[in-house]
Amino acid sequence: AQSVAQPEDQVNVAEGNPLTVKCTYSVSGNPYLFWYVQYPNRGLQFLLKYITGDNLVKGSYGFEAEFNKSQTSFHLKKPSALVSDSALYFCAVRASYRSNDYKLSFGAGTTVTVRA
Amino acid sequence: SAVISQKPSRDICQRGTSLTIQCQVDSQVTMMFWYRQQPGQSLTLIATANQGSEATYESGFVIDKFPISRPNLTFSTLTVSNMSPEDSSIYLCSVVTNTGELFFGEGSRLTVL
């Protein structure tokens, strides 16, 4: 079975401060890891993914995430948050050995609020 | 990436009626999925829409309640049948691109009274 935990329901930061959204995963074998963002009344937008290679992955809108195999984590980060980053963020995982199975397991989501 | 169009974007329906949601992709994709996002919750996979054959449903979802069609590689429909207030959700179409990423439509926000 595969699963994702996002331990924080909400994250509040001031604009210009670093932003971190936490994610840990459980999967058999090597993981494929993803971050998505959902703005109010919108669908999900892909931010970034980790498949293999460099543990630090850079994505859209200045976001990056670091894969840590020993801690089974894939935390999302942004060095300087913007008010426009306020949204709902989802971490997702699937097991890489299931090459033809693209079904993702999503975390519960973390609401990020960036105050001006 | 893929451009995914869903219709309707939102609807308000009466209990006991059915609603069909359409998903159109701007390119041929091998895999299409339907997800549900209940209010304040995460995404749950309903089924994999298979081109030219019956959809593959996840545990807890059945064809009678959520019939799905996929007549070609760019189009799929999801019907929510005999609706109840518990079916009030956002229904999202998603596709897998040739780079292995999963992209989502804007979603169809359904309210059942």
XYZ file of N, CA and C in Angstrom:
687
model
N 0.848 -1.196 0.000
C 0.000 0.000 0.000
C 0.881 1.241 0.000
N 0.367 2.323 -0.511
C 1.101 3.574 -0.545
C 0.257 4.646 0.128
N 0.916 5.539 0.825
C 0.183 6.597 1.513
C 1.067 7.810 1.709
N 0.411 8.925 1.978
C 1.093 10.191 2.199
C 0.524 10.841 3.447
N 1.385 11.447 4.231
C 0.940 12.199 5.398
C 1.411 13.639 5.278
N 0.497 14.554 5.453
C 0.830 15.967 5.549
C 0.437 16.378 6.966
N 1.412 16.477 7.853
C 1.101 16.607 9.279
C 0.468 17.924 9.685
N 0.564 18.926 8.845
C 0.023 20.240 9.186
C -1.197 20.558 8.322
N -2.316 20.836 8.981
C -3.506 21.247 8.231
C -3.318 22.653 7.653
N -2.630 23.481 8.436
C -2.463 24.879 8.024
C -1.037 25.337 8.299
N -0.558 26.197 7.417
C 0.733 26.858 7.604
C 0.523 28.340 7.343
N 0.947 29.147 8.292
C 0.804 30.599 8.166
C 2.187 31.242 8.218
N 2.472 32.063 7.217
C 3.761 32.749 7.192
C 3.554 34.186 6.733
N 4.522 35.022 7.052
C 4.492 36.400 6.578
C 5.154 36.470 5.200
N 4.665 37.373 4.390
C 5.247 37.555 3.058
C 6.730 37.863 3.180
N 7.531 37.212 2.335
C 8.969 37.417 2.358
C 9.712 36.407 3.215
N 8.989 35.712 4.062
C 9.603 34.679 4.898
C 9.642 33.342 4.174
N 10.531 32.448 4.634
C 10.568 31.113 4.005
C 9.286 30.338 4.295
N 8.914 29.514 3.324
C 7.718 28.686 3.450
C 8.132 27.222 3.331
N 7.652 26.402 4.254
C 7.873 24.956 4.190
C 6.558 24.245 4.421
N 6.245 23.300 3.545
C 5.065 22.454 3.700
C 5.567 21.018 3.777
N 5.218 20.333 4.846
C 5.810 19.025 5.120
C 5.014 17.885 4.504
N 5.758 16.845 4.121
C 5.147 15.655 3.536
C 6.019 14.457 3.855
N 5.415 13.397 4.359
C 6.117 12.123 4.492
C 5.302 11.066 3.762
N 5.971 10.018 3.340
C 5.300 9.027 2.508
C 5.622 7.617 2.979
N 4.797 6.697 2.510
C 5.042 5.275 2.742
C 4.725 4.541 1.452
N 5.695 3.775 0.971
C 5.489 3.062 -0.293
C 6.456 1.884 -0.351
N 6.078 0.861 -1.061
C 6.977 -0.271 -1.283
C 7.900 0.072 -2.441
N 9.182 -0.031 -2.208
C 10.133 0.282 -3.268
C 10.395 1.768 -3.358
N 10.901 2.182 -4.501
C 11.231 3.592 -4.702
C 9.996 4.397 -5.073
N 9.907 5.609 -4.550
C 8.697 6.405 -4.807
C 8.830 7.362 -5.972
N 7.702 7.648 -6.589
C 7.547 8.823 -7.434
C 6.743 9.812 -6.592
N 7.245 11.015 -6.417
C 6.622 11.984 -5.522
C 6.245 13.255 -6.273
N 5.127 13.843 -5.874
C 4.577 14.992 -6.588
C 4.048 16.018 -5.594
N 4.064 17.271 -6.016
C 3.363 18.340 -5.323
C 2.419 19.034 -6.306
N 1.196 19.269 -5.809
C 0.187 20.001 -6.562
C -0.316 21.152 -5.701
N -0.800 22.196 -6.370
C -1.404 23.332 -5.671
C -2.810 23.550 -6.207
N -3.711 23.897 -5.308
C -5.100 24.165 -5.696
C -5.491 25.539 -5.185
N -5.746 26.457 -6.107
C -6.241 27.772 -5.741
C -7.765 27.713 -5.591
N -8.354 28.641 -4.863
C -9.800 28.592 -4.624
C -10.602 28.450 -5.905
N -11.523 27.518 -5.883
C -12.438 27.276 -7.009
C -11.699 26.889 -8.299
N -10.554 26.257 -8.146
C -9.788 25.824 -9.307
C -9.428 24.356 -9.175
N -8.981 23.773 -10.283
C -8.464 22.410 -10.238
C -7.069 22.382 -9.673
N -6.426 21.240 -9.748
C -5.068 21.097 -9.236
C -4.053 21.457 -10.315
N -3.028 22.170 -9.896
C -1.938 22.499 -10.803
C -0.677 21.785 -10.362
N 0.010 21.178 -11.319
C 1.250 20.473 -11.046
C 2.355 21.473 -10.703
N 3.082 21.211 -9.614
C 4.194 22.070 -9.204
C 5.549 21.449 -9.526
N 5.742 20.206 -9.090
C 7.021 19.562 -9.309
C 6.912 18.080 -8.997
N 7.961 17.349 -9.387
C 7.972 15.910 -9.136
C 9.398 15.452 -8.859
N 9.498 14.349 -8.141
C 10.751 13.633 -7.969
C 10.563 12.230 -8.543
N 11.450 11.886 -9.476
C 11.423 10.536 -10.050
C 12.708 9.805 -9.660
N 13.835 10.441 -9.976
C 15.132 9.866 -9.661
C 16.163 10.967 -9.799
N 17.383 10.691 -9.369
C 18.451 11.668 -9.559
C 18.595 12.615 -8.397
N 18.817 13.882 -8.688
C 19.084 14.911 -7.695
C 17.974 14.971 -6.664
N 18.368 14.981 -5.396
C 17.348 14.998 -4.336
C 16.619 16.328 -4.254
N 17.219 17.384 -4.728
C 16.580 18.701 -4.716
C 15.936 18.945 -6.082
N 14.646 19.113 -6.056
C 13.880 19.276 -7.284
C 13.330 20.698 -7.331
N 13.491 21.335 -8.462
C 12.943 22.691 -8.627
C 11.711 22.631 -9.511
N 10.727 23.461 -9.156
C 9.482 23.430 -9.899
C 8.990 24.811 -10.254
N 7.679 24.902 -10.434
C 7.052 26.150 -10.865
C 6.977 27.157 -9.732
N 6.869 28.444 -10.116
C 6.603 29.550 -9.189
C 7.644 29.679 -8.089
N 8.874 29.201 -8.318
C 9.945 29.338 -7.346
C 9.956 28.291 -6.255
N 9.111 27.301 -6.364
C 9.067 26.231 -5.371
C 10.139 25.179 -5.647
N 10.556 24.530 -4.585
C 11.458 23.404 -4.682
C 11.105 22.403 -3.601
N 11.570 21.186 -3.761
C 11.300 20.159 -2.761
C 12.522 19.268 -2.644
N 12.734 18.765 -1.432
C 13.892 17.921 -1.196
C 13.458 16.520 -0.818
N 13.930 15.557 -1.583
C 13.648 14.159 -1.309
C 14.660 13.648 -0.301
N 14.170 13.059 0.779
C 15.029 12.492 1.806
C 14.596 11.058 2.044
N 15.369 10.140 1.499
C 14.960 8.737 1.547
C 14.991 8.179 2.964
N 15.988 8.563 3.734
C 16.110 8.010 5.086
C 14.969 8.464 5.987
N 14.477 9.667 5.742
C 13.356 10.186 6.529
C 12.024 10.013 5.815
N 12.039 9.413 4.665
C 10.835 9.229 3.814
C 10.036 10.528 3.757
N 10.748 11.603 3.417
C 10.080 12.906 3.360
C 10.296 13.567 2.009
N 9.412 14.506 1.718
C 9.485 15.267 0.466
C 8.867 16.628 0.745
N 9.543 17.431 1.542
C 9.011 18.723 1.966
C 9.112 19.757 0.850
N 8.072 20.541 0.728
C 8.008 21.617 -0.265
C 8.516 22.902 0.375
N 9.305 23.651 -0.393
C 9.894 24.865 0.175
C 9.870 26.005 -0.832
N 9.829 27.208 -0.267
C 9.998 28.411 -1.075
C 10.757 29.413 -0.221
N 11.860 29.929 -0.710
C 12.694 30.811 0.123
C 11.997 32.091 0.572
N 11.138 32.646 -0.261
C 10.483 33.899 0.063
C 9.027 33.840 -0.409
N 8.114 33.679 0.527
C 6.707 33.470 0.174
C 6.039 34.773 -0.283
N 5.067 34.597 -1.170
C 4.252 35.709 -1.660
C 2.807 35.520 -1.207
N 2.082 36.617 -1.114
C 0.655 36.518 -0.758
C -0.076 35.621 -1.755
N 0.338 35.678 -3.005
C -0.309 34.873 -4.056
C -0.025 33.374 -3.920
N 0.864 32.994 -3.026
C 1.105 31.571 -2.768
C 0.051 30.964 -1.844
N -0.828 31.777 -1.328
C -1.888 31.287 -0.450
C -2.796 30.352 -1.234
N -2.856 29.106 -0.808
C -3.595 28.081 -1.548
C -3.565 26.793 -0.744
N -4.148 25.757 -1.321
C -4.151 24.414 -0.737
C -3.117 23.567 -1.479
N -2.222 22.936 -0.733
C -1.131 22.177 -1.324
C -1.277 20.695 -1.005
N -1.108 19.884 -2.055
C -1.227 18.436 -1.904
C 0.082 17.755 -2.299
N 0.493 16.823 -1.468
C 1.594 15.930 -1.778
C 0.996 14.601 -2.250
N 1.656 13.950 -3.195
C 1.139 12.684 -3.718
C 2.295 11.736 -4.018
N 1.985 10.438 -3.992
C 3.012 9.423 -4.214
C 2.467 8.261 -5.020
N 3.341 7.631 -5.795
C 3.045 6.312 -6.328
C 4.349 5.532 -6.355
N 4.225 4.222 -6.347
C 5.407 3.367 -6.322
C 5.979 3.265 -7.728
N 7.287 3.480 -7.862
C 7.898 3.528 -9.187
C 7.882 2.177 -9.891
N 7.826 1.076 -9.144
C 7.874 -0.221 -9.819
C 6.579 -0.490 -10.563
N 5.548 0.269 -10.226
C 4.274 0.083 -10.911
C 4.267 0.982 -12.144
N 5.066 0.604 -13.128
C 5.355 1.534 -14.209
C 4.133 1.897 -15.031
N 3.157 1.000 -15.116
C 1.968 1.305 -15.899
C 0.779 1.694 -15.026
N 1.026 1.893 -13.758
C -0.046 2.252 -12.842
C 0.190 3.676 -12.365
N -0.576 4.594 -12.883
C -0.358 6.000 -12.576
C -1.272 6.508 -11.474
N -1.888 5.604 -10.747
C -2.786 6.037 -9.687
C -1.984 6.616 -8.529
N -2.303 7.832 -8.193
C -1.615 8.515 -7.110
C -2.409 8.425 -5.811
N -1.666 8.393 -4.712
C -2.277 8.547 -3.385
C -1.948 9.946 -2.898
N -2.975 10.681 -2.504
C -2.807 12.073 -2.100
C -2.838 12.217 -0.586
N -2.091 13.196 -0.104
C -2.214 13.587 1.284
C -3.488 14.379 1.505
N -3.737 14.715 2.756
C -4.981 15.411 3.114
C -4.962 16.874 2.708
N -3.787 17.379 2.395
C -3.683 18.773 1.985
C -3.279 19.692 3.122
N -2.550 20.746 2.771
C -2.141 21.766 3.740
C -2.537 23.126 3.189
N -3.293 23.867 3.969
C -3.694 25.212 3.567
C -2.605 26.195 3.970
N -2.076 26.869 2.984
C -1.037 27.873 3.224
C -1.657 29.256 3.145
N -1.400 30.043 4.167
C -1.842 31.450 4.175
C -0.608 32.322 4.349
N -0.404 33.200 3.391
C 0.713 34.140 3.454
C 0.133 35.523 3.706
N 0.493 36.119 4.815
C -0.056 37.422 5.168
C 0.888 38.534 4.721
N 0.273 39.611 4.298
C 1.061 40.751 3.780
C 1.801 41.479 4.899
N 2.675 19.444 -21.425
C 1.462 19.498 -20.625
C 0.244 19.213 -21.493
N -0.919 19.193 -20.865
C -2.161 18.945 -21.570
C -3.187 19.967 -21.106
N -4.014 20.404 -22.048
C -5.103 21.316 -21.701
C -6.366 20.491 -21.573
N -6.971 20.549 -20.400
C -8.133 19.723 -20.095
C -9.320 20.633 -19.846
N -10.404 20.396 -20.556
C -11.618 21.190 -20.400
C -12.707 20.321 -19.800
N -13.311 20.816 -18.741
C -14.407 20.096 -18.108
C -15.677 20.923 -18.182
N -16.780 20.238 -18.442
C -18.080 20.894 -18.438
C -19.108 20.023 -17.743
N -19.999 20.562 -16.935
C -20.047 21.962 -16.522
C -19.000 22.262 -15.461
N -18.702 23.525 -15.268
C -17.759 23.896 -14.216
C -18.418 23.811 -12.848
N -19.713 24.050 -12.831
C -20.468 23.911 -11.586
C -21.930 23.714 -11.918
N -22.649 23.068 -11.001
C -24.073 22.875 -11.203
C -24.732 22.631 -9.852
N -25.986 22.989 -9.805
C -26.813 22.709 -8.624
C -27.920 21.788 -9.087
N -28.039 20.645 -8.435
C -28.959 19.612 -8.896
C -29.915 19.198 -7.787
N -31.005 18.635 -8.207
C -31.992 18.137 -7.264
C -31.706 16.679 -6.926
N -32.022 16.330 -5.720
C -31.896 14.943 -5.267
C -32.628 14.010 -6.212
N -32.002 12.863 -6.547
C -32.642 11.861 -7.389
C -32.368 12.003 -8.873
N -31.818 13.128 -9.272
C -31.507 13.324 -10.692
C -30.089 12.849 -10.984
N -29.732 12.886 -12.258
C -28.382 12.471 -12.688
C -27.733 13.599 -13.464
N -26.433 13.655 -13.412
C -25.675 14.689 -14.125
C -24.475 14.057 -14.808
N -24.251 14.442 -16.057
C -23.091 13.949 -16.798
C -22.057 15.052 -16.945
N -20.830 14.740 -16.571
C -19.702 15.670 -16.661
C -18.821 15.247 -17.827
N -18.434 16.212 -18.636
C -17.613 15.920 -19.802
C -16.177 16.382 -19.582
N -15.251 15.632 -20.139
C -13.825 15.962 -20.062
C -13.222 15.831 -21.454
N -12.657 16.925 -21.938
C -12.053 16.963 -23.266
C -10.581 17.370 -23.134
N -9.697 16.597 -23.762
C -8.266 16.886 -23.721
C -7.811 17.332 -25.099
N -6.806 18.214 -25.130
C -6.388 18.772 -26.405
C -5.405 17.876 -27.163
N -5.080 16.725 -26.594
C -4.185 15.803 -27.271
C -4.529 14.383 -26.845
N -4.077 13.424 -27.614
C -4.374 12.037 -27.276
C -3.549 11.628 -26.055
N -4.213 11.045 -25.103
C -3.545 10.581 -23.887
C -3.930 9.134 -23.660
N -3.005 8.400 -23.058
C -3.282 6.980 -22.859
C -4.168 6.741 -21.647
N -3.976 7.540 -20.620
C -4.690 7.258 -19.386
C -5.509 8.466 -18.934
N -6.737 8.190 -18.567
C -7.618 9.212 -18.017
C -8.246 8.675 -16.748
N -8.368 9.545 -15.773
C -8.922 9.161 -14.484
C -10.013 10.146 -14.083
N -10.868 9.701 -13.189
C -11.836 10.573 -12.531
C -11.617 10.506 -11.017
N -11.475 11.695 -10.422
C -11.295 11.817 -8.987
C -12.473 12.576 -8.387
N -12.688 12.359 -7.103
C -13.674 13.123 -6.353
C -12.971 13.827 -5.187
N -13.362 15.054 -4.972
C -12.848 15.813 -3.833
C -14.038 16.318 -3.035
N -14.334 15.648 -1.954
C -15.436 16.065 -1.104
C -15.040 17.309 -0.314
N -16.027 18.079 0.122
C -15.735 19.358 0.785
C -14.697 19.234 1.890
N -13.643 20.006 1.803
C -12.614 20.022 2.832
C -11.759 18.784 2.893
N -11.821 17.963 1.877
C -11.067 16.717 1.923
C -10.103 16.600 0.743
N -9.329 15.523 0.774
C -8.366 15.275 -0.277
C -9.041 14.603 -1.473
N -8.231 14.196 -2.424
C -8.756 13.577 -3.631
C -8.839 12.065 -3.464
N -9.927 11.519 -3.988
C -10.126 10.078 -3.984
C -10.366 9.623 -5.411
N -9.644 8.606 -5.831
C -9.800 8.098 -7.189
C -11.096 7.313 -7.303
N -11.908 7.684 -8.289
C -13.156 6.956 -8.543
C -12.884 5.786 -9.473
N -12.243 6.086 -10.615
C -12.053 5.031 -11.614
C -11.059 5.477 -12.674
N -10.548 4.492 -13.371
C -9.737 4.705 -14.572
C -10.654 4.553 -15.772
N -10.679 5.569 -16.635
C -11.520 5.517 -17.834
C -10.742 4.831 -18.933
N -11.208 3.692 -19.389
C -10.521 2.902 -20.403
C -11.155 3.140 -21.770
N -10.313 3.392 -22.742
C -10.818 3.685 -24.072
C -11.422 2.450 -24.692
N -12.691 2.516 -25.048
C -13.358 1.427 -25.748
C -13.770 0.254 -24.883
N -13.616 0.364 -23.588
C -14.029 -0.728 -22.715
C -14.508 -0.162 -21.381
N -15.001 -1.043 -20.534
C -15.565 -0.607 -19.258
C -14.481 -0.007 -18.361
N -14.871 0.991 -17.609
C -13.942 1.628 -16.688
C -13.552 0.678 -15.561
N -12.417 0.956 -14.956
C -11.937 0.176 -13.815
C -12.189 0.980 -12.551
N -13.055 0.482 -11.684
C -13.488 1.230 -10.512
C -12.670 0.869 -9.282
N -12.474 1.868 -8.440
C -11.797 1.668 -7.163
C -12.805 1.162 -6.137
N -12.244 0.644 -5.066
C -13.086 0.135 -3.998
C -14.019 1.226 -3.487
N -15.285 0.888 -3.377
C -16.267 1.833 -2.875
C -17.022 2.567 -3.958
N -16.633 2.376 -5.206
C -17.307 3.023 -6.325
C -17.802 1.958 -7.289
N -19.031 2.138 -7.789
C -19.631 1.142 -8.673
C -20.154 1.794 -9.941
N -20.260 0.967 -10.968
C -20.644 1.470 -12.282
C -22.068 2.005 -12.301
N -22.956 1.403 -11.529
C -24.337 1.858 -11.542
C -24.461 3.283 -11.023
N -23.618 3.644 -10.091
C -23.663 4.971 -9.498
C -22.849 5.979 -10.320
N -21.738 5.538 -10.856
C -20.825 6.424 -11.583
C -20.468 5.838 -12.956
N -21.430 5.721 -13.855
C -21.084 5.209 -15.187
C -20.123 6.150 -15.901
N -19.153 5.557 -16.568
C -18.097 6.310 -17.255
C -18.010 5.829 -18.688
N -17.850 6.763 -19.592
C -17.588 6.410 -20.986
C -16.274 7.031 -21.430
N -15.626 6.367 -22.381
C -14.430 6.925 -23.009
C -14.388 6.404 -24.439
N -15.068 7.094 -25.326
C -15.173 6.601 -26.699
C -13.892 6.755 -27.512
N -13.012 7.668 -27.113
C -11.751 7.852 -27.845
C -10.671 8.327 -26.875
N -9.496 8.667 -27.417
C -8.350 8.981 -26.560
C -8.357 10.409 -26.028
N -9.342 11.213 -26.409
C -9.348 12.610 -25.960
C -10.596 13.004 -25.189
N -11.519 12.085 -24.967
C -12.810 12.463 -24.398
C -13.317 11.393 -23.433
N -13.915 11.860 -22.343
C -14.524 10.944 -21.387
C -15.688 11.646 -20.697
N -16.649 10.869 -20.239
C -17.731 11.410 -19.429
C -17.880 10.601 -18.149
N -18.278 11.296 -17.107
C -18.631 10.691 -15.824
C -20.057 11.112 -15.504
N -20.913 10.151 -15.219
C -22.274 10.450 -14.794
C -22.407 10.150 -13.306
N -22.986 11.069 -12.582
C -23.320 10.840 -11.179
C -24.823 10.576 -11.151
N -25.189 9.355 -10.814
C -26.574 8.909 -10.952
C -27.331 8.997 -9.634
N -28.633 9.241 -9.762
C -29.518 9.223 -8.587
C -28.870 9.968 -7.421
N -28.599 11.234 -7.648
C -27.786 11.999 -6.713
C -28.454 12.236 -5.360
N -27.631 12.296 -4.356
C -28.040 12.665 -3.004
C -27.106 13.779 -2.521
N -27.464 14.455 -1.444
C -26.573 15.525 -0.951
C -25.145 15.056 -0.674
N -24.985 13.775 -0.349
C -23.636 13.245 -0.090
C -22.759 13.242 -1.334
N -23.362 13.385 -2.499
C -22.593 13.436 -3.750
C -22.076 14.833 -4.052
N -22.414 15.794 -3.229
C -21.902 17.155 -3.425
C -20.383 17.139 -3.267
N -19.693 17.447 -4.354
C -18.234 17.341 -4.384
C -17.716 18.101 -5.594
N -16.405 18.141 -5.674
C -15.759 18.539 -6.922
C -15.319 17.256 -7.612
N -15.674 17.126 -8.878
C -15.268 15.961 -9.646
C -14.205 16.427 -10.650
N -13.079 15.735 -10.631
C -11.925 16.162 -11.433
C -11.515 15.080 -12.415
N -11.342 15.509 -13.638
C -10.793 14.653 -14.677
C -9.276 14.836 -14.671
N -8.538 13.762 -14.868
C -7.088 13.894 -14.942
C -6.540 12.987 -16.034
N -5.390 13.382 -16.568
C -4.766 12.617 -17.640
C -3.284 12.470 -17.355
N -2.716 11.409 -17.906
C -1.281 11.195 -17.808
C -0.656 11.572 -19.146
N 0.357 12.428 -19.105
C 1.041 12.827 -20.336
C 2.167 11.851 -20.646
N 2.792 12.048 -21.780
C 3.870 11.136 -22.168
C 5.124 11.314 -21.316
N 5.155 12.343 -20.438
C 6.275 12.497 -19.498
C 5.944 11.878 -18.138
N 4.790 11.247 -18.054
C 4.423 10.558 -16.822
C 3.814 11.441 -15.755
N 3.529 12.683 -16.094
C 2.905 13.567 -15.117
C 1.388 13.491 -15.223
N 0.753 13.728 -14.093
C -0.700 13.698 -14.026
C -1.199 15.131 -14.004
N -2.015 15.493 -14.981
C -2.587 16.826 -15.044
C -4.086 16.746 -14.800
N -4.601 17.840 -14.212
C -6.011 17.869 -13.831
C -6.769 18.951 -14.578
N -8.059 18.670 -14.792
C -8.948 19.716 -15.252
C -9.293 20.644 -14.107
N -10.088 21.668 -14.427
C -10.467 22.660 -13.438
C -11.484 22.129 -12.434
N -12.086 21.006 -12.771
C -13.046 20.413 -11.855
C -14.476 20.853 -12.138
N -15.407 20.013 -11.734
C -16.837 20.320 -11.832
C -17.397 20.289 -10.414
N -17.835 21.450 -9.970
C -18.323 21.575 -8.585
C -19.813 21.306 -8.556
N -20.189 20.232 -7.904
C -21.572 19.771 -7.900
C -22.176 19.960 -6.526
N -23.330 20.613 -6.489
C -24.095 20.765 -5.245
C -25.441 20.092 -5.434
N -25.764 19.180 -4.530
C -27.029 18.458 -4.611
C -27.922 18.898 -3.450
N -29.110 19.358 -3.801
C -30.020 19.875 -2.768
C -31.022 18.815 -2.334
